[in-house]
Every structure is written in C-alpha cells, then in structure tokens.
Amino acid sequence: MPNWGGGAKCGACEKTVYHAEEMQCNGRSFHKSCFLCMACRKALDSTTVAAHESEIYCKTCYGRKYGPKGVGFGQGAGCLSTDTGDHLGLNLQQGSPKPARPSTPTNASKFAKKVVDVDKCPRCGKSVYAAEKIMGGGKPWHKSCFRCAICGKSLESTNVTDKDGELYCKVCYAKNFGPKGIGFGGLTQVEKKECE
C-alpha cells in the first residue's frame, strides 16, 4: 500500500506514525501508545527505555533478559534477584550456570561491631561521623568541638597545637606552656616592673 500523507511506520503496529504522536528509539518511530515494553507492556519514555536490536524494553525487563546472570546479580545495589521473568514470557539466555555460594549464617556481632566502631570525640565523648570529622592531635573531633580548651577560639590546621590530648590555639599554648622569663615574651611590662 502506498504511503499517502507521509510519516514513518510504527515499529510495533506497522501503521503510519505522524509527527505529533511520534516517539523515536534507535532510529525507529513509534506511536506514543505503542511505545511499550515488549515483555511487561509498561509505558516507556526516554529515561526508561532500553533497546536491543529492533526490540524495546523497560530497564527491568532488559536486565532480566540480557543482563548478567547468576548469584548476586539483581536490580540494585546488594540485591539478590531470583525473578527470572518467566511470568512475562522472557526466554532468558542461559549460559553455564554459576555455582551457588554456600549459605552461612550471618554474623550479628560483625555488624554490631561496625556500628560500635564509630570514632568518639575526645571533648564531648559523642560519636564523630565522617561528615563532621576534623582530625587534630591524631584524634577525630566534631567541627563544633574543634576549639581552644582555654579561650574557646575556633581552630584551623594552621593555628592548632595539642598537649596531653587537648587542643589549644598557638597564643594560649605559648602563654601557658611556652618558655617563661624575660626575653621570651612570657612576662608583660607590668610584670617585669614588679620583678625589679
């Protein structure tokens, strides 16, 4: 039959697709109503379509049919998929079966240790998580606890000193733990006159 009025043929129903109702994938045109997964018949769009040669699938069905097979390959991180897609009529391409891992009971103390192993702030004693951690004196601190123990000034890597597990700004450290006596800057002018 001649193609009167133009327009490409739909990849699903083979009828003419006009521009206003056209969806394209892999150089083929589809009606919006025909742009469906070939397995589960779910409506597709540009973000959910996965094409294989002349066939279109949703990403889930594509993964079931053409994705990796075996234990540990599922839909998402850390997922074990046992769904073969048989209810959708997918003829999965089976390679050599992979041996199943021996089942071992989960070690609850191993998981509990990970939760307990969070660093503790030396100043407040609470847990320090990665988003709020600042290292100083070889220990993790909260950003809000990373202050001079004497004056309370907020510290940075350029002005922090540590002594006996506590943090000090350089000024407070020099006043309290630096050398004393005339000529070392430890005494003020008033203190010098009192000594004479």
Short mmCIF file of C-alpha atoms in Angstrom, two decimals:
data_model
loop_
_atom_site.label_atom_id
_atom_site.label_comp_id
_atom_site.label_asym_id
_atom_site.label_seq_id
_atom_site.Cartn_x
_atom_site.Cartn_y
_atom_site.Cartn_z
CA MET A 1 0.00 0.00 0.00
CA PRO A 2 1.43 3.42 -0.86
CA ASN A 3 2.42 5.76 1.95
CA TRP A 4 -0.01 8.66 1.33
CA GLY A 5 0.47 11.66 3.55
CA GLY A 6 3.95 10.70 4.73
CA GLY A 7 5.13 9.63 8.13
CA ALA A 8 7.17 6.64 9.15
CA LYS A 9 5.77 3.22 10.01
CA CYS A 10 5.43 2.32 13.70
CA GLY A 11 7.95 -0.26 14.89
CA ALA A 12 5.21 -2.03 16.86
CA CYS A 13 1.96 -1.88 14.86
CA GLU A 14 3.35 -1.04 11.38
CA LYS A 15 0.80 1.79 10.91
CA THR A 16 1.76 5.33 9.89
CA VAL A 17 3.18 7.49 12.68
CA TYR A 18 2.52 11.21 12.34
CA HIS A 19 4.90 13.75 13.81
CA ALA A 20 2.58 14.85 16.65
CA GLU A 21 2.36 11.31 18.06
CA GLU A 22 5.89 10.12 17.29
CA MET A 23 8.39 8.63 19.76
CA GLN A 24 11.80 7.60 18.42
CA CYS A 25 14.23 4.98 19.62
CA ASN A 26 17.25 3.53 17.76
CA GLY A 27 16.20 5.29 14.57
CA ARG A 28 12.73 3.72 14.60
CA SER A 29 9.44 5.55 15.10
CA PHE A 30 6.61 4.50 17.42
CA HIS A 31 3.18 5.83 18.34
CA LYS A 32 3.11 7.11 21.92
CA SER A 33 0.50 4.44 22.66
CA CYS A 34 2.74 1.72 21.12
CA PHE A 35 5.91 2.79 22.95
CA LEU A 36 5.60 -0.10 25.43
CA CYS A 37 7.95 -2.69 26.89
CA MET A 38 7.80 -5.82 24.74
CA ALA A 39 7.69 -8.04 27.84
CA CYS A 40 5.62 -6.37 30.58
CA ARG A 41 3.76 -3.81 28.37
CA LYS A 42 4.67 -0.91 30.69
CA ALA A 43 4.60 2.53 29.04
CA LEU A 44 8.11 3.81 28.27
CA ASP A 45 9.76 7.20 27.89
CA SER A 46 13.26 8.36 27.02
CA THR A 47 14.56 7.69 30.55
CA THR A 48 13.10 4.19 30.99
CA VAL A 49 13.64 2.65 27.56
CA ALA A 50 16.36 0.10 26.83
CA ALA A 51 16.70 -1.12 23.23
CA HIS A 52 18.13 -4.38 21.93
CA GLU A 53 18.34 -4.56 18.15
CA SER A 54 14.74 -3.87 17.00
CA GLU A 55 13.11 -4.59 20.37
CA ILE A 56 12.35 -2.11 23.17
CA TYR A 57 12.10 -2.98 26.87
CA CYS A 58 11.84 -1.26 30.22
CA LYS A 59 15.17 -1.35 32.04
CA THR A 60 13.98 -4.06 34.45
CA CYS A 61 12.90 -6.50 31.71
CA TYR A 62 16.01 -5.68 29.66
CA GLY A 63 18.17 -6.53 32.67
CA ARG A 64 16.33 -9.81 33.22
CA LYS A 65 16.69 -10.84 29.60
CA TYR A 66 20.12 -9.50 28.62
CA GLY A 67 21.84 -8.54 31.88
CA PRO A 68 24.36 -10.60 33.87
CA LYS A 69 23.08 -13.86 35.32
CA GLY A 70 23.94 -15.73 38.49
CA VAL A 71 24.01 -15.30 42.22
CA GLY A 72 24.40 -11.71 43.31
CA PHE A 73 23.16 -10.04 40.12
CA GLY A 74 19.92 -8.22 40.86
CA GLN A 75 18.11 -4.94 40.44
CA GLY A 76 20.03 -2.57 42.68
CA ALA A 77 22.99 -2.50 45.00
CA GLY A 78 23.42 -5.54 47.19
CA CYS A 79 20.32 -7.28 45.85
CA LEU A 80 19.90 -10.94 45.06
CA SER A 81 17.34 -11.39 42.31
CA THR A 82 15.50 -14.66 41.96
CA ASP A 83 12.97 -13.27 39.48
CA THR A 84 13.55 -14.99 36.15
CA GLY A 85 10.86 -13.10 34.26
CA ASP A 86 9.01 -16.33 33.33
CA HIS A 87 5.66 -14.68 34.12
CA LEU A 88 6.48 -12.08 31.46
CA GLY A 89 7.33 -14.60 28.76
CA LEU A 90 11.03 -13.77 28.72
CA ASN A 91 13.19 -16.51 27.27
CA LEU A 92 16.35 -15.89 29.22
CA GLN A 93 19.65 -16.63 27.54
CA GLN A 94 21.23 -19.13 29.88
CA GLY A 95 24.97 -19.63 29.87
CA SER A 96 26.73 -22.11 32.06
CA PRO A 97 25.15 -21.97 35.50
CA LYS A 98 27.27 -20.42 38.20
CA PRO A 99 27.76 -22.42 41.37
CA ALA A 100 25.76 -21.11 44.30
CA ARG A 101 27.68 -19.82 47.28
CA PRO A 102 27.38 -21.96 50.37
CA SER A 103 24.92 -20.46 52.79
CA THR A 104 26.48 -19.33 56.04
CA PRO A 105 24.65 -17.77 58.93
CA THR A 106 25.15 -14.02 59.24
CA ASN A 107 27.47 -12.98 61.99
CA ALA A 108 25.45 -10.48 64.04
CA SER A 109 28.45 -9.40 66.11
CA LYS A 110 30.31 -8.46 62.91
CA PHE A 111 27.53 -6.00 62.01
CA ALA A 112 27.20 -4.74 65.58
CA LYS A 113 30.94 -4.03 65.68
CA LYS A 114 30.68 -1.75 62.64
CA VAL A 115 28.07 0.34 64.40
CA VAL A 116 30.06 0.48 67.65
CA ASP A 117 33.36 1.23 65.86
CA VAL A 118 32.42 4.88 65.21
CA ASP A 119 35.09 7.30 66.45
CA LYS A 120 34.39 9.24 69.65
CA CYS A 121 35.15 12.93 70.09
CA PRO A 122 37.67 13.47 72.95
CA ARG A 123 35.94 16.71 74.02
CA CYS A 124 32.26 15.66 74.24
CA GLY A 125 32.54 11.86 74.08
CA LYS A 126 29.88 11.53 71.35
CA SER A 127 30.24 9.69 68.02
CA VAL A 128 32.04 11.53 65.23
CA TYR A 129 30.75 10.70 61.75
CA ALA A 130 32.66 11.35 58.52
CA ALA A 131 30.61 14.42 57.53
CA GLU A 132 31.53 16.26 60.73
CA LYS A 133 35.03 14.91 61.39
CA ILE A 134 38.14 17.08 61.75
CA MET A 135 41.44 15.45 62.69
CA GLY A 136 43.64 17.16 65.26
CA GLY A 137 46.32 15.75 67.51
CA GLY A 138 45.80 12.36 65.86
CA LYS A 139 42.18 12.16 67.03
CA PRO A 140 38.79 12.82 65.40
CA TRP A 141 36.85 15.88 66.61
CA HIS A 142 33.45 17.40 65.82
CA LYS A 143 33.72 20.70 63.96
CA SER A 144 31.95 22.39 66.88
CA CYS A 145 34.36 20.83 69.44
CA PHE A 146 37.50 21.76 67.46
CA ARG A 147 38.18 24.81 69.70
CA CYS A 148 40.92 26.02 72.03
CA ALA A 149 40.50 24.49 75.50
CA ILE A 150 41.32 27.83 77.18
CA CYS A 151 39.86 30.70 75.13
CA GLY A 152 37.29 28.73 73.09
CA LYS A 153 38.54 30.13 69.76
CA SER A 154 37.64 28.04 66.71
CA LEU A 155 40.75 26.29 65.41
CA GLU A 156 42.16 25.51 61.97
CA SER A 157 45.08 23.40 60.85
CA THR A 158 47.31 26.50 60.76
CA ASN A 159 46.75 27.61 64.37
CA VAL A 160 46.19 24.37 66.31
CA THR A 161 48.61 22.83 68.83
CA ASP A 162 47.99 19.87 71.09
CA LYS A 163 49.28 18.89 74.52
CA ASP A 164 48.23 15.90 76.61
CA GLY A 165 45.25 15.11 74.35
CA GLU A 166 43.81 18.65 74.45
CA LEU A 167 43.77 21.31 71.71
CA TYR A 168 44.97 24.91 72.09
CA CYS A 169 45.38 27.90 69.83
CA LYS A 170 49.03 28.94 69.40
CA VAL A 171 48.59 32.07 71.56
CA CYS A 172 47.13 30.19 74.56
CA TYR A 173 49.68 27.40 74.18
CA ALA A 174 52.56 29.91 74.23
CA LYS A 175 51.16 31.73 77.29
CA ASN A 176 50.54 28.55 79.30
CA PHE A 177 53.16 26.06 78.15
CA GLY A 178 55.83 28.12 76.37
CA PRO A 179 59.14 29.27 77.90
CA LYS A 180 58.94 31.79 80.76
CA GLY A 181 61.17 34.64 81.75
CA ILE A 182 62.44 37.97 80.49
CA GLY A 183 63.19 37.97 76.80
CA PHE A 184 60.82 35.09 75.98
CA GLY A 185 57.70 37.22 75.80
CA GLY A 186 56.18 35.42 78.75
CA LEU A 187 56.02 38.49 81.03
CA THR A 188 54.16 41.71 80.38
CA GLN A 189 55.73 45.14 81.01
CA VAL A 190 53.81 45.44 84.31
CA GLU A 191 55.09 42.02 85.48
CA LYS A 192 58.67 42.99 84.57
CA LYS A 193 58.50 46.15 86.76
CA GLU A 194 57.10 44.15 89.68
CA CYS A 195 60.03 41.72 89.46
CA GLU A 196 62.63 44.53 89.68
#
